[in-house]
């Protein structure tokens, strides 16, 4: 019976230390990313809800995340809390700390949301800017 308690206690310790390791790993990625873009002009919008739909031959995956959004030229970065940075891009530029990188072809406004898609239909992202104070129309006009 004591072996079972040691096993459960060890499992809990591994879980706790694993989460601490992931937290500091992501914190380091965020620091490297912001050091890389610190001399560039970018806009940050905080606490935006993101709905990410990814389609592949195996099926579809939908994930909901809340985090900060960074607009830097044609780059859009989704920085969720305690998750890896997601980059939506039209360029080939690589940024440190970015784990997921997707290209996109289309940005459009759909009911207070910014919808981002690529032409082959493998990814669709909806960013909900309701109650953030961000003017989506001005952003889309600047992009044209």
PDB file of C-alpha atoms in Angstrom:
ATOM      1  CA  UNK A   1       0.000   0.000   0.000  1.00  0.00           C
ATOM      2  CA  UNK A   2       2.880   2.394   0.741  1.00  0.00           C
ATOM      3  CA  UNK A   3       4.208   1.764  -2.775  1.00  0.00           C
ATOM      4  CA  UNK A   4       0.972   3.066  -4.186  1.00  0.00           C
ATOM      5  CA  UNK A   5       1.297   6.304  -2.185  1.00  0.00           C
ATOM      6  CA  UNK A   6       4.886   6.774  -3.409  1.00  0.00           C
ATOM      7  CA  UNK A   7       3.754   6.162  -6.977  1.00  0.00           C
ATOM      8  CA  UNK A   8       0.907   8.699  -6.731  1.00  0.00           C
ATOM      9  CA  UNK A   9       3.123  11.232  -4.933  1.00  0.00           C
ATOM     10  CA  UNK A  10       5.864  10.795  -7.560  1.00  0.00           C
ATOM     11  CA  UNK A  11       3.349  11.249 -10.351  1.00  0.00           C
ATOM     12  CA  UNK A  12       2.060  14.461  -8.771  1.00  0.00           C
ATOM     13  CA  UNK A  13       5.618  15.790  -8.324  1.00  0.00           C
ATOM     14  CA  UNK A  14       6.468  15.030 -11.955  1.00  0.00           C
ATOM     15  CA  UNK A  15       3.298  16.842 -13.045  1.00  0.00           C
ATOM     16  CA  UNK A  16       4.101  19.893 -10.916  1.00  0.00           C
ATOM     17  CA  UNK A  17       7.750  20.115 -12.006  1.00  0.00           C
ATOM     18  CA  UNK A  18       6.741  19.550 -15.647  1.00  0.00           C
ATOM     19  CA  UNK A  19       4.335  22.486 -15.503  1.00  0.00           C
ATOM     20  CA  UNK A  20       6.958  24.680 -13.847  1.00  0.00           C
ATOM     21  CA  UNK A  21       9.449  23.738 -16.579  1.00  0.00           C
ATOM     22  CA  UNK A  22       6.946  24.575 -19.347  1.00  0.00           C
ATOM     23  CA  UNK A  23       6.099  27.894 -17.652  1.00  0.00           C
ATOM     24  CA  UNK A  24       9.749  29.018 -17.565  1.00  0.00           C
ATOM     25  CA  UNK A  25      10.377  27.712 -21.080  1.00  0.00           C
ATOM     26  CA  UNK A  26       7.485  29.806 -22.450  1.00  0.00           C
ATOM     27  CA  UNK A  27       8.573  32.811 -20.386  1.00  0.00           C
ATOM     28  CA  UNK A  28      12.036  32.577 -21.987  1.00  0.00           C
ATOM     29  CA  UNK A  29      10.469  32.359 -25.471  1.00  0.00           C
ATOM     30  CA  UNK A  30       8.360  35.455 -24.765  1.00  0.00           C
ATOM     31  CA  UNK A  31      11.439  37.362 -23.557  1.00  0.00           C
ATOM     32  CA  UNK A  32      13.465  36.428 -26.683  1.00  0.00           C
ATOM     33  CA  UNK A  33      10.554  37.386 -28.928  1.00  0.00           C
ATOM     34  CA  UNK A  34      10.028  40.806 -27.335  1.00  0.00           C
ATOM     35  CA  UNK A  35      13.777  41.518 -27.347  1.00  0.00           C
ATOM     36  CA  UNK A  36      13.783  40.787 -31.093  1.00  0.00           C
ATOM     37  CA  UNK A  37      10.911  43.195 -31.908  1.00  0.00           C
ATOM     38  CA  UNK A  38      11.600  45.928 -29.334  1.00  0.00           C
ATOM     39  CA  UNK A  39      13.001  48.408 -31.889  1.00  0.00           C
ATOM     40  CA  UNK A  40      10.101  47.951 -34.309  1.00  0.00           C
ATOM     41  CA  UNK A  41       6.682  49.603 -34.306  1.00  0.00           C
ATOM     42  CA  UNK A  42       3.913  47.228 -33.283  1.00  0.00           C
ATOM     43  CA  UNK A  43       0.468  47.344 -31.696  1.00  0.00           C
ATOM     44  CA  UNK A  44      -0.576  45.165 -28.746  1.00  0.00           C
ATOM     45  CA  UNK A  45      -4.200  44.349 -27.988  1.00  0.00           C
ATOM     46  CA  UNK A  46      -4.722  42.576 -24.685  1.00  0.00           C
ATOM     47  CA  UNK A  47      -7.166  39.831 -23.697  1.00  0.00           C
ATOM     48  CA  UNK A  48      -8.502  38.896 -27.120  1.00  0.00           C
ATOM     49  CA  UNK A  49     -10.431  35.676 -27.633  1.00  0.00           C
ATOM     50  CA  UNK A  50      -9.052  33.563 -30.487  1.00  0.00           C
ATOM     51  CA  UNK A  51     -10.742  30.647 -32.175  1.00  0.00           C
ATOM     52  CA  UNK A  52      -8.311  28.625 -34.287  1.00  0.00           C
ATOM     53  CA  UNK A  53      -9.555  25.978 -36.699  1.00  0.00           C
ATOM     54  CA  UNK A  54      -6.973  23.752 -38.338  1.00  0.00           C
ATOM     55  CA  UNK A  55      -7.898  21.326 -41.099  1.00  0.00           C
ATOM     56  CA  UNK A  56      -5.801  18.439 -42.357  1.00  0.00           C
ATOM     57  CA  UNK A  57      -6.272  15.078 -44.049  1.00  0.00           C
ATOM     58  CA  UNK A  58      -6.774  13.501 -40.641  1.00  0.00           C
ATOM     59  CA  UNK A  59      -9.600  15.812 -39.576  1.00  0.00           C
ATOM     60  CA  UNK A  60     -10.261  19.140 -37.966  1.00  0.00           C
ATOM     61  CA  UNK A  61      -9.011  20.647 -34.738  1.00  0.00           C
ATOM     62  CA  UNK A  62     -10.641  23.641 -33.102  1.00  0.00           C
ATOM     63  CA  UNK A  63      -8.987  25.391 -30.177  1.00  0.00           C
ATOM     64  CA  UNK A  64     -10.094  28.387 -28.162  1.00  0.00           C
ATOM     65  CA  UNK A  65      -7.477  30.590 -26.581  1.00  0.00           C
ATOM     66  CA  UNK A  66      -7.384  33.932 -24.896  1.00  0.00           C
ATOM     67  CA  UNK A  67      -4.295  36.056 -25.052  1.00  0.00           C
ATOM     68  CA  UNK A  68      -2.599  39.131 -26.415  1.00  0.00           C
ATOM     69  CA  UNK A  69      -2.446  39.967 -30.120  1.00  0.00           C
ATOM     70  CA  UNK A  70       0.494  41.786 -31.682  1.00  0.00           C
ATOM     71  CA  UNK A  71       0.236  43.455 -35.090  1.00  0.00           C
ATOM     72  CA  UNK A  72       3.628  44.055 -36.718  1.00  0.00           C
ATOM     73  CA  UNK A  73       3.446  45.020 -40.422  1.00  0.00           C
ATOM     74  CA  UNK A  74       1.891  41.980 -42.175  1.00  0.00           C
ATOM     75  CA  UNK A  75       2.594  39.769 -39.175  1.00  0.00           C
ATOM     76  CA  UNK A  76      -0.004  38.853 -36.575  1.00  0.00           C
ATOM     77  CA  UNK A  77       1.125  37.135 -33.386  1.00  0.00           C
ATOM     78  CA  UNK A  78      -1.182  35.389 -30.961  1.00  0.00           C
ATOM     79  CA  UNK A  79       0.445  35.169 -27.547  1.00  0.00           C
ATOM     80  CA  UNK A  80      -1.769  32.968 -25.369  1.00  0.00           C
ATOM     81  CA  UNK A  81      -1.247  32.713 -21.645  1.00  0.00           C
ATOM     82  CA  UNK A  82       1.162  29.848 -20.835  1.00  0.00           C
ATOM     83  CA  UNK A  83       1.167  28.524 -24.415  1.00  0.00           C
ATOM     84  CA  UNK A  84       3.482  28.863 -27.392  1.00  0.00           C
ATOM     85  CA  UNK A  85       3.436  31.904 -29.670  1.00  0.00           C
ATOM     86  CA  UNK A  86       1.471  31.561 -32.925  1.00  0.00           C
ATOM     87  CA  UNK A  87       2.519  33.599 -35.966  1.00  0.00           C
ATOM     88  CA  UNK A  88       0.189  34.404 -38.873  1.00  0.00           C
ATOM     89  CA  UNK A  89       2.280  35.787 -41.708  1.00  0.00           C
ATOM     90  CA  UNK A  90       2.529  36.748 -45.350  1.00  0.00           C
ATOM     91  CA  UNK A  91       6.330  36.895 -45.302  1.00  0.00           C
ATOM     92  CA  UNK A  92       9.177  34.460 -44.830  1.00  0.00           C
ATOM     93  CA  UNK A  93      10.719  36.267 -41.851  1.00  0.00           C
ATOM     94  CA  UNK A  94      11.452  34.063 -38.839  1.00  0.00           C
ATOM     95  CA  UNK A  95      10.987  35.318 -35.299  1.00  0.00           C
ATOM     96  CA  UNK A  96      12.591  33.728 -32.238  1.00  0.00           C
ATOM     97  CA  UNK A  97      10.249  32.100 -29.764  1.00  0.00           C
ATOM     98  CA  UNK A  98       7.518  31.385 -32.334  1.00  0.00           C
ATOM     99  CA  UNK A  99       6.435  27.760 -32.237  1.00  0.00           C
ATOM    100  CA  UNK A 100       3.581  27.705 -34.778  1.00  0.00           C
ATOM    101  CA  UNK A 101       3.857  29.624 -38.054  1.00  0.00           C
ATOM    102  CA  UNK A 102       1.001  29.778 -40.567  1.00  0.00           C
ATOM    103  CA  UNK A 103       0.683  31.739 -43.776  1.00  0.00           C
ATOM    104  CA  UNK A 104      -2.550  33.520 -44.642  1.00  0.00           C
ATOM    105  CA  UNK A 105      -4.100  35.047 -47.734  1.00  0.00           C
ATOM    106  CA  UNK A 106      -7.222  36.815 -46.534  1.00  0.00           C
ATOM    107  CA  UNK A 107      -8.188  39.112 -43.658  1.00  0.00           C
ATOM    108  CA  UNK A 108     -11.765  40.303 -43.350  1.00  0.00           C
ATOM    109  CA  UNK A 109     -14.181  41.648 -40.785  1.00  0.00           C
ATOM    110  CA  UNK A 110     -17.037  39.356 -39.811  1.00  0.00           C
ATOM    111  CA  UNK A 111     -19.315  40.608 -36.967  1.00  0.00           C
ATOM    112  CA  UNK A 112     -16.772  42.438 -34.768  1.00  0.00           C
ATOM    113  CA  UNK A 113     -14.261  39.684 -35.480  1.00  0.00           C
ATOM    114  CA  UNK A 114     -11.185  39.553 -37.667  1.00  0.00           C
ATOM    115  CA  UNK A 115     -11.281  36.395 -39.759  1.00  0.00           C
ATOM    116  CA  UNK A 116      -7.982  35.193 -41.186  1.00  0.00           C
ATOM    117  CA  UNK A 117      -7.788  32.337 -43.726  1.00  0.00           C
ATOM    118  CA  UNK A 118      -5.390  30.852 -46.198  1.00  0.00           C
ATOM    119  CA  UNK A 119      -6.364  29.824 -49.713  1.00  0.00           C
ATOM    120  CA  UNK A 120      -5.941  26.074 -49.272  1.00  0.00           C
ATOM    121  CA  UNK A 121      -8.332  26.085 -46.310  1.00  0.00           C
ATOM    122  CA  UNK A 122      -5.933  24.479 -43.847  1.00  0.00           C
ATOM    123  CA  UNK A 123      -6.360  27.181 -41.186  1.00  0.00           C
ATOM    124  CA  UNK A 124      -8.995  29.686 -40.160  1.00  0.00           C
ATOM    125  CA  UNK A 125      -8.569  32.086 -37.233  1.00  0.00           C
ATOM    126  CA  UNK A 126     -11.240  34.310 -35.690  1.00  0.00           C
ATOM    127  CA  UNK A 127     -10.083  37.065 -33.362  1.00  0.00           C
ATOM    128  CA  UNK A 128     -12.841  38.638 -31.275  1.00  0.00           C
ATOM    129  CA  UNK A 129     -12.083  42.323 -30.616  1.00  0.00           C
ATOM    130  CA  UNK A 130     -15.385  43.060 -28.887  1.00  0.00           C
ATOM    131  CA  UNK A 131     -14.870  45.043 -25.647  1.00  0.00           C
ATOM    132  CA  UNK A 132     -11.161  45.658 -26.358  1.00  0.00           C
ATOM    133  CA  UNK A 133     -11.390  49.221 -27.684  1.00  0.00           C
ATOM    134  CA  UNK A 134      -9.573  48.215 -30.878  1.00  0.00           C
ATOM    135  CA  UNK A 135     -10.851  49.803 -34.105  1.00  0.00           C
ATOM    136  CA  UNK A 136     -10.895  46.960 -36.580  1.00  0.00           C
ATOM    137  CA  UNK A 137     -12.033  49.108 -39.522  1.00  0.00           C
ATOM    138  CA  UNK A 138      -9.011  51.420 -39.181  1.00  0.00           C
ATOM    139  CA  UNK A 139      -6.659  48.446 -39.056  1.00  0.00           C
ATOM    140  CA  UNK A 140      -8.146  46.882 -42.188  1.00  0.00           C
ATOM    141  CA  UNK A 141      -8.064  50.232 -44.051  1.00  0.00           C
ATOM    142  CA  UNK A 142      -4.368  50.674 -43.201  1.00  0.00           C
ATOM    143  CA  UNK A 143      -3.667  47.238 -44.630  1.00  0.00           C
ATOM    144  CA  UNK A 144      -5.129  47.993 -48.069  1.00  0.00           C
TER     145      UNK A 144
END
